[in-house]
Tab-separated table of C-alpha atoms in Angstrom:
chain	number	residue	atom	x	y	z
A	89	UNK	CA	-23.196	-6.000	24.250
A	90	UNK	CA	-19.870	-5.429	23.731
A	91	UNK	CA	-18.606	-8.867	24.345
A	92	UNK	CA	-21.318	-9.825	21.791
A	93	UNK	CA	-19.742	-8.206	19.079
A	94	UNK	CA	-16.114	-9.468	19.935
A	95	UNK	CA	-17.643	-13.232	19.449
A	96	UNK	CA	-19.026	-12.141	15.976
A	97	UNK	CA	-15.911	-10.599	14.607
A	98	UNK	CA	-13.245	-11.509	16.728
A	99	UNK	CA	-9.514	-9.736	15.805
A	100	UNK	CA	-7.794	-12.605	15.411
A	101	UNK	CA	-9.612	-13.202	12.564
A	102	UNK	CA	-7.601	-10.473	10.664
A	103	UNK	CA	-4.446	-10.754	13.338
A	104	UNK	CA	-3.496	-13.921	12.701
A	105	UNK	CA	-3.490	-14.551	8.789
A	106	UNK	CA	-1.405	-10.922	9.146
A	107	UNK	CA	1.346	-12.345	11.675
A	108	UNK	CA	1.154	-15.279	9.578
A	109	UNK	CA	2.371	-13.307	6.714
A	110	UNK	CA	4.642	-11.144	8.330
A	111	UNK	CA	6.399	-14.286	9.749
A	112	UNK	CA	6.692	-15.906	6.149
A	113	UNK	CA	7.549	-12.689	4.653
A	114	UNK	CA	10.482	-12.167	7.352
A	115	UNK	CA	11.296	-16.391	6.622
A	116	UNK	CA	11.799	-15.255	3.049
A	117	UNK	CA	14.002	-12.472	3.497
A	118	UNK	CA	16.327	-14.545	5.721
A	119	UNK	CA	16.468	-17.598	3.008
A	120	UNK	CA	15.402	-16.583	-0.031
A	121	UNK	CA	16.814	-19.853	-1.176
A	122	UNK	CA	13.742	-21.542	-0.005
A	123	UNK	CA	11.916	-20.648	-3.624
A	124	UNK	CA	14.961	-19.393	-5.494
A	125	UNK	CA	16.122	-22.777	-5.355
A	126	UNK	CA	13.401	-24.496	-7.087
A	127	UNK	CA	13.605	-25.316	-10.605
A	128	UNK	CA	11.522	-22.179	-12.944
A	129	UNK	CA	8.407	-24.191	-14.087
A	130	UNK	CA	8.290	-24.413	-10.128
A	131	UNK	CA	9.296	-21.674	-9.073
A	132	UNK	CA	6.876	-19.317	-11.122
A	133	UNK	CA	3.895	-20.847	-9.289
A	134	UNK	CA	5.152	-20.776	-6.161
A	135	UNK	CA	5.803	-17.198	-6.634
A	136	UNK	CA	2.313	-16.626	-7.751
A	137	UNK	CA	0.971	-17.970	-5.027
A	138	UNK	CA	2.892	-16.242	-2.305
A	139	UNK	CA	2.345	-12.776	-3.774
A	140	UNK	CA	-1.466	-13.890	-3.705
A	141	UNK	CA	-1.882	-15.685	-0.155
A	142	UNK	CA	0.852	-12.743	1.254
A	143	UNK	CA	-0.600	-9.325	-0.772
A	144	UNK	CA	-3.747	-10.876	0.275
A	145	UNK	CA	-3.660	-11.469	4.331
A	146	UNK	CA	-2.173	-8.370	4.425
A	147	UNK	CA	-4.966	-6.320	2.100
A	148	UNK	CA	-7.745	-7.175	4.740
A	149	UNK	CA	-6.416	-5.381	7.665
A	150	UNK	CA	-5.063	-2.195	5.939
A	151	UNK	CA	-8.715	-2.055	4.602
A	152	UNK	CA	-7.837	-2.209	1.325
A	153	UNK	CA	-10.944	-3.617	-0.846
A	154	UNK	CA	-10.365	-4.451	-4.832
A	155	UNK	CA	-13.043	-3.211	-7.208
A	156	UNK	CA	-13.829	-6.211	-9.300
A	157	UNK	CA	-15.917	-8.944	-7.974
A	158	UNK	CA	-13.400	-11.613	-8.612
A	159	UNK	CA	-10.524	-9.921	-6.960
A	160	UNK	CA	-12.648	-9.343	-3.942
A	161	UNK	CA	-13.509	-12.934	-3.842
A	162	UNK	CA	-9.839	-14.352	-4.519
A	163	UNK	CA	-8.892	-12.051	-1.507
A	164	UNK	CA	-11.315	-12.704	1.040
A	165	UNK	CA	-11.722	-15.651	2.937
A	166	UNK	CA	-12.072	-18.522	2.492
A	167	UNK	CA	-9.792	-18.555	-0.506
A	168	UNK	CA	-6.817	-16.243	0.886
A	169	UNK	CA	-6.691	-18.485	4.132
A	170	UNK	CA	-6.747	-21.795	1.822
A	171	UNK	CA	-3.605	-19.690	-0.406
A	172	UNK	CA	-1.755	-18.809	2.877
A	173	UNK	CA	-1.908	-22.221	4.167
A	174	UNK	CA	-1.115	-23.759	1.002
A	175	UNK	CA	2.187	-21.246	0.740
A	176	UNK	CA	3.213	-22.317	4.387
A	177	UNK	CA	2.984	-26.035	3.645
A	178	UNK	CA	4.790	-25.235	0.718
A	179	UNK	CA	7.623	-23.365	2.536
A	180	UNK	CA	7.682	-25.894	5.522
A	181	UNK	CA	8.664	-28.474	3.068
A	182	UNK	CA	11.326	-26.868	1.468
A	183	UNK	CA	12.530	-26.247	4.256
A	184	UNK	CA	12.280	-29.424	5.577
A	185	UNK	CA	14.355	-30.858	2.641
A	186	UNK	CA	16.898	-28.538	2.780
């Protein structure tokens, strides 16, 4: 029974979008430069979307739950997973042309 109820929700499902996060947050402490060195009308969105793909893998875990529908839904997956892999591809590339 028990192994039953690992297989329908497994902890990596929460683990790894959090060590994901951590790792990026970490990433941007070290080089900050990464988004501080885009240009503002970039800059502001890729802001906006790391404080949502980031606040949001690490909402889940803590148990934190929003009270309006559409915050619930912007934080849950499928969308927060989409914004955290979109913020890593983002980050990967600046990096990668730095």
């Amino acid at each position: 029974m028990r192994r039953e109820m690992s297989l329908r929700h497994p902890a990596w499902r929460e683990a790894v979008p959090l060590l994901v996060a951590a790792g990026l947050a970490v990433w941007l402490l070290l080089q900050p430069q990464l988004v501080s060195g885009l240009a503002m009308p970039l800059r502001l969105p890729v802001i906006l979307l790391g404080a949502w793909s980031l606040g949001a893998a690490f909402m889940r875990p803590l148990g934190l739950v929003p009270r309006r529908h559409w915050q619930r839904r912007a934080t849950s997956p499928p969308w927060s997973l989409a914004a955290l892999v979109l913020f890593t591809l983002v980050l990967l590339v600046r990096a990668a042309m730095t």
